[in-house]
Coordinates of C-alpha atoms in Angstrom, one line a residue:
M1388 CA 0.0 0.0 0.0
S1389 CA 1.2 3.5 -0.8
D1390 CA 2.5 5.6 2.1
Q1391 CA 0.5 8.5 0.6
P1392 CA -3.1 7.3 1.1
F1393 CA -5.5 9.5 -0.8
N1394 CA -8.9 8.1 0.0
Q1395 CA -8.9 4.7 1.7
H1396 CA -12.5 3.8 0.9
N1397 CA -13.9 6.8 2.7
H1398 CA -17.1 6.5 0.6
G1399 CA -17.3 3.0 -0.6
G1400 CA -15.2 0.0 -1.2
H1401 CA -14.4 -2.9 1.1
T1402 CA -17.3 -4.9 -0.3
P1403 CA -16.4 -8.6 0.0
Y1404 CA -17.8 -11.1 -2.5
P1405 CA -18.4 -14.3 -0.6
D1406 CA -19.1 -17.6 -2.3
D1407 CA -22.8 -17.7 -3.2
H1408 CA -22.8 -21.5 -4.1
T1409 CA -23.9 -21.0 -7.7
F1410 CA -22.8 -22.7 -10.9
I1411 CA -23.5 -21.3 -14.3
L1412 CA -23.5 -23.9 -17.1
A1413 CA -21.1 -23.1 -20.0
Q1414 CA -22.6 -25.9 -22.1
S1415 CA -25.7 -28.1 -22.0
L1416 CA -25.5 -30.6 -19.1
M1417 CA -27.7 -33.6 -18.2
I1418 CA -28.9 -34.0 -14.7
R1419 CA -27.6 -37.0 -12.7
T1420 CA -29.4 -38.7 -9.9
A1421 CA -26.0 -39.6 -8.3
P1422 CA -22.4 -38.3 -8.6
E1423 CA -21.8 -40.9 -11.4
W1424 CA -21.4 -40.1 -15.2
T1425 CA -24.0 -42.8 -16.2
A1426 CA -26.6 -42.0 -13.5
L1427 CA -28.9 -40.1 -15.8
A1428 CA -32.3 -39.0 -14.7
T1429 CA -35.3 -40.8 -16.2
P1430 CA -36.5 -39.4 -18.5
P1431 CA -33.2 -37.6 -19.3
Q1432 CA -33.3 -33.9 -18.3
T1433 CA -30.9 -31.4 -19.9
L1434 CA -30.2 -27.9 -18.7
P1435 CA -29.2 -25.4 -21.4
A1436 CA -26.0 -23.3 -21.3
G1437 CA -26.3 -20.2 -19.2
T1438 CA -28.5 -21.7 -16.6
L1439 CA -27.7 -20.7 -13.0
V1440 CA -27.9 -23.6 -10.5
H1441 CA -27.7 -23.3 -6.7
Y1442 CA -25.8 -26.1 -5.0
V1443 CA -24.9 -27.2 -1.5
D1444 CA -21.7 -29.2 -2.0
H1445 CA -19.0 -30.5 -4.3
V1446 CA -18.4 -34.2 -4.9
T1447 CA -15.5 -35.8 -6.7
T1448 CA -16.0 -39.3 -8.1
G1449 CA -13.5 -40.9 -10.5
H1450 CA -12.4 -38.5 -13.2
Y1451 CA -15.2 -35.9 -12.6
R1452 CA -16.2 -33.2 -10.1
Y1453 CA -19.9 -32.7 -9.5
V1454 CA -22.1 -30.2 -7.6
K1455 CA -25.1 -31.4 -5.5
T1456 CA -27.9 -29.1 -6.3
T1457 CA -30.4 -27.8 -3.7
E1458 CA -32.9 -30.2 -5.3
G1459 CA -30.7 -33.2 -4.4
T1460 CA -29.6 -33.9 -8.0
Y1461 CA -26.1 -33.7 -9.4
L1462 CA -24.4 -31.9 -12.3
P1463 CA -20.9 -32.6 -13.6
T1464 CA -18.7 -29.4 -13.3
A1465 CA -15.3 -30.5 -14.5
D1466 CA -13.3 -33.3 -16.2
L1467 CA -10.3 -33.7 -14.0
T1468 CA -8.3 -35.8 -16.5
T1469 CA -8.3 -33.0 -19.1
N1470 CA -8.6 -30.0 -16.7
T1471 CA -11.8 -29.0 -18.6
V1472 CA -14.5 -27.1 -16.7
F1473 CA -18.1 -27.2 -17.8
G1474 CA -19.2 -23.9 -16.3
A1475 CA -18.6 -21.0 -14.0
D1476 CA -18.3 -22.0 -10.3
S1477 CA -18.6 -19.3 -7.6
D1478 CA -16.4 -21.4 -5.2
P1479 CA -13.0 -19.6 -4.9
T1480 CA -11.3 -22.9 -4.1
V1481 CA -12.1 -24.4 -7.5
S1482 CA -9.3 -23.7 -10.0
Q1483 CA -10.3 -21.6 -13.0
V1484 CA -7.0 -21.2 -14.7
P1485 CA -7.8 -20.7 -18.4
N1486 CA -7.3 -24.0 -20.3
Q1487 CA -5.9 -23.0 -23.7
T1488 CA -6.9 -26.2 -25.3
P1489 CA -5.1 -27.0 -28.6
V1490 CA -7.1 -26.8 -31.8
V1491 CA -6.7 -30.5 -32.4
G1492 CA -9.0 -32.6 -30.3
H1493 CA -11.2 -29.9 -28.8
R1494 CA -15.0 -30.3 -28.9
Y1495 CA -16.8 -27.1 -30.1
A1496 CA -20.4 -27.5 -29.0
M1497 CA -22.6 -25.9 -31.7
N1498 CA -25.7 -26.8 -33.6
G1499 CA -26.2 -26.6 -37.3
L1500 CA -27.2 -28.3 -40.6
F1501 CA -24.8 -29.6 -43.1
R1502 CA -25.8 -30.8 -46.6
V1503 CA -23.5 -33.4 -48.2
T1504 CA -22.2 -32.6 -51.7
R1505 CA -19.7 -35.5 -52.0
K1506 CA -21.0 -38.8 -53.5
T1507 CA -21.0 -40.5 -50.1
L1508 CA -19.8 -39.7 -46.5
A1509 CA -19.4 -42.4 -43.9
E1510 CA -20.4 -42.0 -40.2
H1511 CA -17.8 -43.4 -37.7
S1512 CA -18.2 -44.2 -34.1
A1513 CA -15.4 -41.8 -33.2
P1514 CA -13.6 -38.9 -35.1
D1515 CA -11.2 -41.3 -36.6
F1516 CA -11.2 -43.0 -40.0
N1517 CA -10.1 -46.3 -38.3
A1518 CA -13.2 -46.3 -36.1
P1519 CA -16.1 -48.5 -37.1
V1520 CA -18.6 -47.2 -39.7
S1521 CA -22.2 -47.2 -38.6
R1522 CA -24.0 -45.8 -41.7
T1523 CA -23.3 -43.9 -45.0
F1524 CA -24.9 -40.7 -46.3
K1525 CA -25.4 -39.9 -50.0
R1526 CA -25.1 -36.6 -51.8
G1527 CA -27.9 -34.3 -50.8
A1528 CA -28.4 -35.7 -47.3
T1529 CA -28.9 -33.0 -44.6
L1530 CA -27.1 -33.7 -41.3
P1531 CA -28.1 -32.0 -38.1
Y1532 CA -25.0 -31.7 -36.0
V1533 CA -24.4 -30.8 -32.3
A1534 CA -20.7 -30.2 -32.3
K1535 CA -17.5 -29.9 -34.4
Y1536 CA -14.1 -31.4 -33.9
R1537 CA -10.8 -30.9 -35.6
T1538 CA -8.2 -33.6 -35.9
A1539 CA -4.8 -33.1 -37.5
H1540 CA -6.1 -33.1 -41.1
H1541 CA -9.9 -33.2 -40.9
G1542 CA -12.9 -31.5 -39.4
W1543 CA -15.7 -33.7 -38.0
L1544 CA -19.4 -33.2 -37.3
E1545 CA -20.8 -34.8 -34.2
I1546 CA -24.2 -36.4 -35.0
S1547 CA -26.6 -37.1 -32.1
H1548 CA -28.6 -40.3 -32.3
A1549 CA -32.2 -40.4 -31.1
E1550 CA -31.7 -43.8 -29.5
G1551 CA -28.6 -42.5 -27.7
G1552 CA -24.9 -42.1 -28.5
N1553 CA -23.2 -40.1 -31.2
G1554 CA -21.6 -40.6 -34.6
Y1555 CA -18.9 -38.6 -36.4
V1556 CA -18.9 -37.5 -40.0
P1557 CA -15.9 -35.9 -41.7
F1558 CA -16.8 -32.7 -43.6
I1559 CA -13.5 -31.0 -44.3
R1560 CA -9.9 -32.1 -45.2
Y1561 CA -6.8 -30.0 -44.8
V1562 CA -4.1 -30.5 -47.4
A1563 CA -1.0 -28.2 -47.1
G1564 CA -3.1 -25.7 -45.2
I1565 CA -5.9 -25.6 -47.8
A1566 CA -9.4 -26.6 -46.8
E1567 CA -11.5 -28.9 -49.0
Y1568 CA -15.1 -29.0 -48.0
W1569 CA -17.3 -32.0 -48.6
G1570 CA -20.6 -30.2 -48.3
R1571 CA -22.4 -26.9 -47.6
E1572 CA -23.6 -25.4 -44.4
K1573 CA -27.4 -24.7 -44.5
T1574 CA -28.0 -21.6 -42.5
G1575 CA -30.5 -18.8 -42.2
S1576 CA -31.9 -17.5 -45.4
K1577 CA -29.0 -18.6 -47.6
G1578 CA -26.8 -21.5 -48.1
V1579 CA -23.1 -20.9 -47.9
T1580 CA -20.3 -23.1 -49.1
R1581 CA -18.6 -22.8 -45.8
L1582 CA -18.4 -20.8 -42.6
I1583 CA -15.4 -19.6 -40.7
E1584 CA -14.7 -22.6 -38.5
P1585 CA -14.8 -22.2 -34.7
W1586 CA -11.1 -23.1 -34.3
T1587 CA -10.0 -20.2 -36.5
Y1588 CA -9.7 -18.0 -33.4
T1589 CA -7.8 -20.5 -31.3
H1590 CA -4.0 -19.9 -31.2
P1591 CA -2.7 -21.4 -27.9
E1592 CA 0.9 -21.5 -29.1
T1593 CA 1.0 -17.7 -28.9
I1594 CA -0.3 -17.5 -25.3
T1595 CA 2.4 -17.8 -22.6
T1596 CA 0.5 -16.6 -19.6
T1597 CA -2.0 -18.6 -17.5
E1598 CA -3.4 -16.1 -15.0
D1599 CA -5.6 -17.5 -12.2
P1600 CA -8.4 -15.0 -11.9
R1601 CA -9.2 -16.1 -8.3
Q1602 CA -5.7 -15.1 -7.1
S1603 CA -5.1 -11.5 -6.3
L1604 CA -2.4 -9.8 -8.3
V1605 CA 1.2 -10.1 -7.0
P1606 CA 2.6 -6.9 -8.5
T1607 CA 6.0 -6.8 -10.1
T1608 CA 8.5 -4.2 -8.9
D1609 CA 7.7 -2.1 -11.9
E1610 CA 4.0 -2.4 -11.3
K1611 CA 4.3 -1.5 -7.7
T1612 CA 6.3 1.6 -8.6
G1613 CA 3.7 2.5 -11.2
F1614 CA 0.9 2.1 -8.6
D1615 CA 2.7 4.3 -6.1
Q1616 CA 3.3 6.9 -8.7
L1617 CA -0.4 6.9 -9.7
A1618 CA -1.4 7.1 -6.0
A1619 CA 0.9 10.1 -5.5
K1620 CA -0.8 11.9 -8.5
I1621 CA -4.2 11.2 -7.0
A1622 CA -3.1 12.6 -3.6
Q1623 CA -2.0 15.8 -5.3
V1624 CA -5.6 16.6 -6.5
A1625 CA -7.7 14.8 -3.9
A1626 CA -9.7 16.6 -1.2
S1627 CA -11.7 15.4 1.8
D1628 CA -14.8 14.9 -0.3
T1629 CA -13.1 13.3 -3.3
V1630 CA -14.6 10.3 -5.0
V1631 CA -12.2 8.1 -7.0
I1632 CA -13.5 5.7 -9.7
G1633 CA -11.5 3.1 -11.6
L1634 CA -12.4 2.8 -15.3
I1635 CA -11.3 0.2 -17.9
N1636 CA -12.7 0.0 -21.4
D1637 CA -12.7 -2.6 -24.2
T1638 CA -10.6 -5.3 -22.6
H1639 CA -11.9 -7.8 -25.3
L1640 CA -10.7 -10.7 -23.1
D1641 CA -10.2 -13.9 -25.1
S1642 CA -8.2 -16.6 -23.3
Y1643 CA -7.8 -18.6 -26.5
N1644 CA -6.7 -16.2 -29.2
T1645 CA -3.5 -14.1 -28.7
A1646 CA -1.2 -13.2 -25.9
Q1647 CA -2.6 -9.6 -26.0
S1648 CA -6.2 -10.8 -25.8
A1649 CA -5.5 -13.2 -23.0
N1650 CA -3.4 -10.7 -21.0
T1651 CA -6.2 -8.2 -20.4
L1652 CA -7.2 -10.5 -17.6
H1653 CA -3.9 -9.4 -15.9
D1654 CA -5.0 -5.8 -16.4
L1655 CA -8.4 -6.5 -14.7
K1656 CA -6.5 -8.0 -11.8
A1657 CA -4.1 -5.0 -11.7
L1658 CA -7.0 -2.5 -11.6
S1659 CA -8.7 -4.7 -8.9
Y1660 CA -5.4 -4.7 -6.9
F1661 CA -5.1 -1.0 -7.1
A1662 CA -8.8 -0.5 -6.0
K1663 CA -8.4 -2.8 -3.0
N1664 CA -5.0 -1.6 -1.8
Y1665 CA -5.1 2.1 -2.6
G1666 CA -8.8 2.8 -1.8
L1667 CA -11.1 3.3 -4.8
D1668 CA -14.8 3.9 -4.3
A1669 CA -16.0 1.9 -7.3
L1670 CA -14.9 0.3 -10.6
V1671 CA -16.5 0.4 -14.0
A1672 CA -15.8 -2.0 -16.9
N1673 CA -17.3 0.1 -19.7
G1674 CA -18.3 -2.6 -22.2
D1675 CA -16.7 -5.2 -24.4
L1676 CA -15.4 -7.0 -21.4
N1677 CA -14.9 -10.1 -23.6
D1678 CA -14.3 -10.3 -27.4
G1679 CA -17.2 -12.4 -28.4
V1680 CA -15.7 -14.5 -31.2
Q1681 CA -15.6 -17.8 -29.5
T1682 CA -18.2 -20.5 -29.0
L1683 CA -20.7 -20.1 -26.2
D1684 CA -18.9 -22.3 -23.7
R1685 CA -15.7 -20.4 -24.0
T1686 CA -17.5 -17.0 -23.9
I1687 CA -19.2 -18.0 -20.6
L1688 CA -15.9 -19.1 -19.1
D1689 CA -14.1 -15.9 -20.2
I1690 CA -16.8 -13.6 -18.7
D1691 CA -16.6 -15.6 -15.5
R1692 CA -12.8 -15.1 -15.4
A1693 CA -13.2 -11.4 -15.9
V1694 CA -15.9 -11.0 -13.2
T1695 CA -13.9 -13.2 -10.8
A1696 CA -10.9 -11.0 -11.3
L1697 CA -13.0 -7.9 -10.6
K1698 CA -14.3 -9.5 -7.4
T1699 CA -10.8 -9.6 -6.0
S1700 CA -11.0 -5.8 -5.7
D1701 CA -13.4 -6.0 -2.7
T1702 CA -14.9 -2.9 -4.3
P1703 CA -18.3 -2.2 -5.8
F1704 CA -17.9 -2.8 -9.6
F1705 CA -20.3 -2.4 -12.5
I1706 CA -20.2 -3.7 -16.1
T1707 CA -21.9 -1.9 -19.0
Q1708 CA -23.1 -3.8 -22.1
G1709 CA -21.0 -3.6 -25.2
N1710 CA -21.6 -4.9 -28.7
H1711 CA -19.1 -7.8 -28.2
D1712 CA -20.3 -8.9 -24.8
D1713 CA -22.9 -11.4 -25.9
N1714 CA -20.8 -12.9 -28.7
S1715 CA -23.4 -12.2 -31.3
G1716 CA -20.5 -11.3 -33.5
F1717 CA -19.6 -15.0 -33.5
A1718 CA -23.1 -15.8 -34.7
R1719 CA -22.9 -13.1 -37.4
Y1720 CA -19.5 -13.8 -38.8
E1721 CA -18.8 -17.4 -38.0
N1722 CA -22.0 -19.3 -37.2
G1723 CA -24.5 -18.4 -40.0
Y1724 CA -26.8 -16.2 -37.9
R1725 CA -27.8 -19.1 -35.6
V1726 CA -28.8 -18.0 -32.1
D1727 CA -27.8 -21.1 -30.2
Q1728 CA -24.3 -19.7 -29.8
V1729 CA -25.4 -16.3 -28.6
L1730 CA -25.3 -15.5 -24.9
S1731 CA -28.9 -14.8 -23.8
N1732 CA -29.7 -11.8 -21.7
V1733 CA -30.6 -14.1 -18.8
A1734 CA -27.3 -15.8 -19.0
A1735 CA -25.4 -12.5 -19.3
S1736 CA -27.2 -11.2 -16.3
N1737 CA -26.4 -14.3 -14.3
L1738 CA -22.7 -13.9 -15.2
R1739 CA -22.2 -10.2 -14.9
N1740 CA -24.8 -9.1 -12.4
R1741 CA -25.2 -11.8 -9.8
H1742 CA -22.8 -10.1 -7.3
A1743 CA -24.6 -7.8 -4.8
S1744 CA -23.1 -4.5 -5.9
A1745 CA -24.5 -4.8 -9.4
S1746 CA -27.8 -6.6 -8.7
Q1747 CA -28.9 -4.0 -6.2
I1748 CA -28.7 -1.1 -8.6
R1749 CA -30.7 -2.7 -11.4
P1750 CA -34.3 -1.6 -11.9
Q1751 CA -36.9 -4.3 -11.4
T1752 CA -38.1 -5.2 -14.9
S1753 CA -39.7 -8.1 -16.6
E1754 CA -36.5 -8.8 -18.5
P1755 CA -32.9 -8.6 -17.4
A1756 CA -31.7 -5.0 -17.2
F1757 CA -28.1 -3.8 -17.8
Y1758 CA -28.6 -0.3 -16.6
G1759 CA -28.9 1.3 -13.2
K1760 CA -27.8 3.9 -10.7
Y1761 CA -25.3 3.6 -7.8
R1762 CA -25.0 6.4 -5.2
V1763 CA -21.5 6.5 -3.7
P1764 CA -22.1 6.3 0.1
H1765 CA -21.7 9.5 2.1
S1766 CA -21.1 11.5 -1.1
P1767 CA -23.1 13.7 -3.5
V1768 CA -21.8 11.7 -6.4
S1769 CA -23.7 9.0 -8.2
L1770 CA -22.8 6.6 -11.1
I1771 CA -25.4 6.0 -13.8
L1772 CA -24.8 3.0 -16.1
L1773 CA -26.7 2.9 -19.4
D1774 CA -27.1 0.1 -21.9
T1775 CA -26.6 1.3 -25.5
F1776 CA -27.2 -2.2 -26.8
D1777 CA -30.6 -2.6 -25.2
I1778 CA -31.9 -5.4 -27.5
P1779 CA -34.2 -8.1 -26.3
D1780 CA -33.5 -11.8 -27.2
S1781 CA -35.4 -12.5 -30.4
S1782 CA -35.3 -15.6 -32.5
S1783 CA -37.5 -17.9 -34.6
E1784 CA -36.7 -21.6 -35.3
G1785 CA -33.1 -21.2 -34.2
Y1786 CA -32.3 -18.1 -36.3
F1787 CA -32.5 -14.3 -35.6
K1788 CA -35.9 -12.8 -36.4
R1789 CA -36.2 -10.3 -39.2
D1790 CA -37.7 -7.0 -38.0
Y1791 CA -38.1 -4.1 -40.5
V1792 CA -39.9 -1.7 -38.3
E1793 CA -36.8 0.1 -37.0
A1794 CA -34.7 0.3 -40.2
P1795 CA -32.7 3.5 -40.1
T1796 CA -33.9 6.1 -42.6
G1797 CA -32.0 6.0 -45.9
L1798 CA -29.7 3.1 -45.0
H1799 CA -29.4 -0.1 -47.1
W1800 CA -30.6 -2.6 -44.5
T1801 CA -30.7 -6.3 -44.7
G1802 CA -33.1 -6.9 -41.8
I1803 CA -31.5 -10.0 -40.5
L1804 CA -28.8 -7.8 -38.8
Q1805 CA -31.4 -5.9 -36.8
N1806 CA -31.7 -8.6 -34.1
I1807 CA -27.9 -9.1 -33.7
R1808 CA -26.6 -6.9 -31.0
H1809 CA -23.1 -6.8 -32.6
S1810 CA -24.5 -4.8 -35.5
R1811 CA -26.5 -1.9 -34.0
S1812 CA -27.1 0.3 -31.0
R1813 CA -30.5 0.6 -29.4
I1814 CA -32.2 2.0 -26.3
Q1815 CA -35.6 0.7 -25.5
Q1816 CA -38.3 3.1 -24.3
A1817 CA -38.4 1.6 -20.9
Q1818 CA -34.8 2.4 -20.3
A1819 CA -35.1 6.0 -21.6
D1820 CA -38.2 6.6 -19.4
W1821 CA -36.2 5.1 -16.4
F1822 CA -33.3 7.5 -17.1
S1823 CA -35.6 10.5 -17.5
Q1824 CA -37.3 9.8 -14.2
T1825 CA -34.0 9.0 -12.4
M1826 CA -32.5 12.3 -13.5
A1827 CA -35.7 14.2 -12.5
D1828 CA -35.5 12.6 -9.1
L1829 CA -31.9 13.7 -8.4
E1830 CA -31.4 15.6 -5.2
P1831 CA -30.5 19.3 -5.7
N1832 CA -26.8 18.8 -4.7
E1833 CA -26.4 15.4 -6.4
Q1834 CA -23.9 15.1 -9.3
V1835 CA -23.8 12.2 -11.7
I1836 CA -21.2 10.6 -14.0
I1837 CA -22.7 8.6 -16.8
F1838 CA -21.2 5.5 -18.4
T1839 CA -22.1 4.0 -21.8
H1840 CA -20.2 1.8 -24.1
D1841 CA -21.3 3.4 -27.4
S1842 CA -21.6 7.2 -27.7
I1843 CA -24.9 8.9 -26.9
R1844 CA -23.8 12.1 -28.5
S1845 CA -23.4 10.7 -32.1
A1846 CA -27.1 10.0 -32.2
V1847 CA -28.1 13.6 -32.6
T1848 CA -25.3 15.4 -34.3
D1849 CA -23.9 15.6 -37.8
N1850 CA -20.4 15.8 -36.4
A1851 CA -20.0 12.1 -35.7
V1852 CA -17.5 12.0 -38.6
G1853 CA -16.0 15.3 -37.8
R1854 CA -13.6 16.5 -35.1
F1855 CA -15.0 14.3 -32.4
W1856 CA -15.4 10.5 -32.5
T1857 CA -13.9 8.4 -35.1
Y1858 CA -15.8 7.4 -38.2
D1859 CA -18.1 4.7 -36.8
W1860 CA -21.1 3.2 -38.6
F1861 CA -22.8 2.6 -35.3
A1862 CA -23.4 6.3 -35.2
N1863 CA -25.7 5.9 -38.2
N1864 CA -27.4 2.8 -36.8
Q1865 CA -28.7 4.0 -33.4
Q1866 CA -32.3 3.0 -32.9
G1867 CA -35.0 3.5 -30.3
A1868 CA -35.1 6.3 -27.7
Y1869 CA -31.6 7.8 -28.2
V1870 CA -32.9 11.3 -28.7
Q1871 CA -34.9 11.2 -25.5
V1872 CA -31.8 10.1 -23.5
Y1873 CA -29.7 12.9 -25.1
Q1874 CA -32.4 15.5 -24.4
T1875 CA -32.5 14.3 -20.8
I1876 CA -28.7 14.7 -20.5
I1877 CA -28.9 18.3 -21.9
R1878 CA -31.8 19.2 -19.6
H1879 CA -29.9 18.2 -16.5
H1880 CA -26.4 19.2 -17.7
A1881 CA -25.7 21.3 -14.6
Q1882 CA -25.7 18.1 -12.5
I1883 CA -23.6 16.0 -14.9
I1884 CA -19.9 15.5 -14.3
S1885 CA -19.3 13.8 -17.6
V1886 CA -20.5 11.2 -20.0
M1887 CA -17.9 8.4 -20.4
N1888 CA -17.8 6.0 -23.3
G1889 CA -15.4 3.7 -25.1
H1890 CA -16.1 1.6 -28.3
T1891 CA -14.0 3.6 -30.7
H1892 CA -10.7 2.4 -29.3
V1893 CA -9.1 5.8 -29.1
D1894 CA -8.8 8.6 -26.5
D1895 CA -11.1 11.5 -27.4
W1896 CA -13.1 14.3 -25.8
A1897 CA -15.5 17.2 -26.6
D1898 CA -17.4 19.8 -24.6
D1899 CA -20.4 20.4 -26.7
D1900 CA -23.8 21.5 -25.1
G1901 CA -22.0 22.1 -21.8
I1902 CA -21.3 18.4 -21.3
N1903 CA -17.9 16.7 -20.9
W1904 CA -18.0 13.9 -23.5
I1905 CA -15.0 11.7 -22.8
T1906 CA -13.9 8.4 -24.4
T1907 CA -11.3 6.1 -23.2
T1908 CA -9.1 4.0 -25.4
C1909 CA -9.1 0.2 -25.7
D1910 CA -7.2 -1.7 -23.0
A1911 CA -6.2 -4.5 -25.4
P1912 CA -3.1 -3.1 -27.1
D1913 CA -3.5 -5.0 -30.4
R1914 CA -7.0 -3.6 -30.9
R1915 CA -6.2 0.1 -30.8
K1916 CA -6.5 2.2 -33.9
S1917 CA -3.2 4.0 -33.6
A1918 CA 0.0 2.6 -35.0
H1919 CA 1.4 2.2 -31.5
G1920 CA -1.3 -0.2 -30.6
A1921 CA -0.4 -2.5 -33.5
H1922 CA 3.1 -3.0 -32.1
A1923 CA 2.3 -2.9 -28.4
T1924 CA 3.5 -5.5 -25.9
P1925 CA 0.9 -7.5 -24.0
S1926 CA 1.7 -5.6 -20.8
D1927 CA 0.9 -2.3 -22.4
S1928 CA -2.3 -1.7 -20.5
A1929 CA -4.5 1.4 -20.5
W1930 CA -7.0 2.1 -17.7
D1931 CA -8.1 5.2 -15.9
V1932 CA -8.6 6.6 -12.4
L1933 CA -11.3 9.3 -12.3
V1934 CA -10.8 11.8 -9.5
I1935 CA -14.0 13.7 -8.8
N1936 CA -13.9 16.7 -6.6
P1937 CA -17.6 17.7 -6.2
T1938 CA -17.0 20.9 -4.2
Q1939 CA -14.6 22.2 -6.8
R1940 CA -16.7 20.7 -9.6
H1941 CA -13.6 19.3 -11.2
L1942 CA -12.8 16.0 -12.8
T1943 CA -9.2 14.7 -13.2
R1944 CA -8.6 11.7 -15.4
L1945 CA -5.3 9.9 -14.7
R1946 CA -4.0 7.1 -16.8
Y1947 CA -2.2 3.9 -15.8
G1948 CA -0.3 2.8 -18.9
W1949 CA -0.5 4.0 -22.5
Q1950 CA -2.5 6.9 -23.8
D1951 CA -3.4 8.3 -27.3
A1952 CA -2.1 11.6 -28.7
T1953 CA -4.0 13.5 -31.3
G1954 CA -4.1 11.4 -34.5
S1955 CA -6.0 10.2 -37.5
V1956 CA -6.0 7.4 -40.0
S1957 CA -7.5 7.2 -43.5
R1958 CA -9.1 4.2 -44.9
L1959 CA -10.9 3.4 -48.1
R1960 CA -14.4 2.1 -47.4
V1961 CA -15.5 0.2 -50.5
S1962 CA -18.9 -1.2 -49.6
L1963 CA -21.8 -1.0 -47.2
F1964 CA -22.2 -3.3 -44.3
G1965 CA -24.7 -6.1 -44.7
D1966 CA -24.5 -9.4 -46.4
G1967 CA -27.3 -9.3 -49.0
T1968 CA -29.5 -11.9 -47.3
D1969 CA -32.6 -9.8 -47.7
N1970 CA -34.3 -12.0 -50.4
R1971 CA -37.9 -10.7 -50.0
V1972 CA -39.8 -9.3 -52.9
P1973 CA -40.5 -5.6 -52.1
N1974 CA -44.2 -4.8 -51.7
L1975 CA -45.9 -1.9 -53.4
H1976 CA -45.6 0.4 -50.3
E1977 CA -41.9 -0.2 -50.2
N1978 CA -41.5 0.5 -53.9
L1979 CA -43.5 3.8 -53.6
N1980 CA -41.3 4.9 -50.7
K1981 CA -38.3 4.5 -52.9
L1982 CA -39.8 7.2 -55.1
R1983 CA -40.3 9.5 -52.1
P1984 CA -37.1 9.2 -50.1
A1985 CA -37.2 10.7 -46.6
T1986 CA -34.9 13.5 -45.5
V1987 CA -31.6 12.0 -44.3
T1988 CA -28.8 13.4 -42.1
R1989 CA -25.4 14.2 -43.5
N1990 CA -24.0 11.1 -41.7
T1991 CA -26.5 8.9 -43.6
I1992 CA -25.6 10.5 -46.9
L1993 CA -21.9 10.0 -46.3
Y1994 CA -22.5 6.4 -45.1
N1995 CA -24.6 5.4 -48.1
Q1996 CA -21.8 6.3 -50.5
T1997 CA -20.5 2.8 -51.3
S1998 CA -17.0 3.9 -51.9
K1999 CA -15.4 6.7 -49.9
Q2000 CA -12.1 7.6 -48.4
T2001 CA -12.9 8.1 -44.7
R2002 CA -10.6 9.8 -42.3
Q2003 CA -10.8 8.9 -38.7
K2004 CA -9.7 11.6 -36.3
W2005 CA -9.3 11.8 -32.5
R2006 CA -8.2 14.5 -30.1
G2007 CA -6.1 12.4 -27.8
F2008 CA -5.9 12.1 -24.0
R2009 CA -7.0 15.0 -21.8
A2010 CA -6.6 15.0 -18.1
H2011 CA -8.6 17.9 -16.6
F2012 CA -12.3 18.9 -16.9
D2013 CA -14.4 21.4 -15.1
Y2014 CA -18.2 20.9 -15.0

């Protein structure tokens, strides 16, 4: 601990997170009547991924660990022979060290349909050509699969049998690194010759760290020096009523991809260590906690690791919703728009909001809410967390529903993207009304700092491609009650410290409409827009400490790690987003509307130009703000 204490949890902090004896399934699991692998319930009962189960005890039998549920049944939680865990366990004594499983031999649980184009394909009893053949499929056969494997030179589909057991059908061969497919995926509204296979984003050979998220950080000498220096800077500007908030943006945690993506877990632990040992009042992870390009089981485990690391802070912490957090990007880009791999809102809430400090601030709604308000104890300062990806779960027959009601004016829109969180920003009316009422109910001396992942400001200005905010197609794709939220902010600007966001992966700021609009760069160094980020080392973190002096009405932003200077980058954008899957025949009303185009904003006009040299600009890091 620093010998220059600046706050020492005067207002908050020191919030322990005891084991709540819960287990969240990372994959579908069958209920057992006893702690034995073969002791299946009759009839068989399967719980889906994301389910939260309360348990009373752990039991280890043979090669497996189980939990005994409060109902007296059992669920397997880990395979001890392979060090594979089947879900997120709240017990701090259970090892959760990331298992960077090699590409070869890993089972990727995912559902789909595969249509055979080869003359015949044989089904084997194991993903091995030497295994016995049980049946043969002819060209044109459609195979429903429940998982994929990769062996050294082949990819395999796991086929589930109605009478029990599984079979394995080869569907791809690798020769000198070139893939030869023996069929077509049948997905959504179109058939594709192939999808990006789930093992594409698995590169364990590049990952050298195996952080245990349950173990508090043991700082290196350099880290300890850096922490003490940061504490000294805070002490220089802190007063008796100071509130100090830790902030980290866009960690894009992915334990299976690159060293940079895996090492953001270390940064979460570092921020947590600083919060606990130097006295922060609260922590905010402002969206894109995980990267969202892995299968559902890995996504659930990564979110659990991140939340577990934040729990070591013993400090109230809150997580806003980003466009990567539910891994709908995986469904969009890799999985043919199927929803079985997308983290549901219920599962996301179970993972991110089950700890007391988050669950207590959420409004009571019929569906999980990812927004709320936290009043820092004994202080006039409150934190408001908003969800700029406020999109309900919506699917039909295993695929995303099409919804044309909210298509942005003037945009070429394929419809299928509307129900994929990764592709749009949205604020539902219920959240906007909650925010308006919350701001109206503020005490006269109360001051609020607002956190969102995507920018609120870009919804109502033509300057989203100008001096503030990088060129971002989300700015032209904001739906719902954005304008109401923005107007509420302006109406109460005298009580707003700042509006903090991330998403654009640069440091930026503006002071329009009497509001401090501040964005924080991406913590993952290989995801930043600047040239520096492309060549950064895994330890090159970037997180903030926000020092709020409510009497002086001053905000100081201090950075641990790297920060952006003013910069820009030019790129040739050659086509619109979208994938051309809208194969409907336009009706008469739609055809007439094409003859009477609605008035569009400058941003929409710029965006609809299919080829354009765009210049992304940012103003860099700024430390001091009056409000």
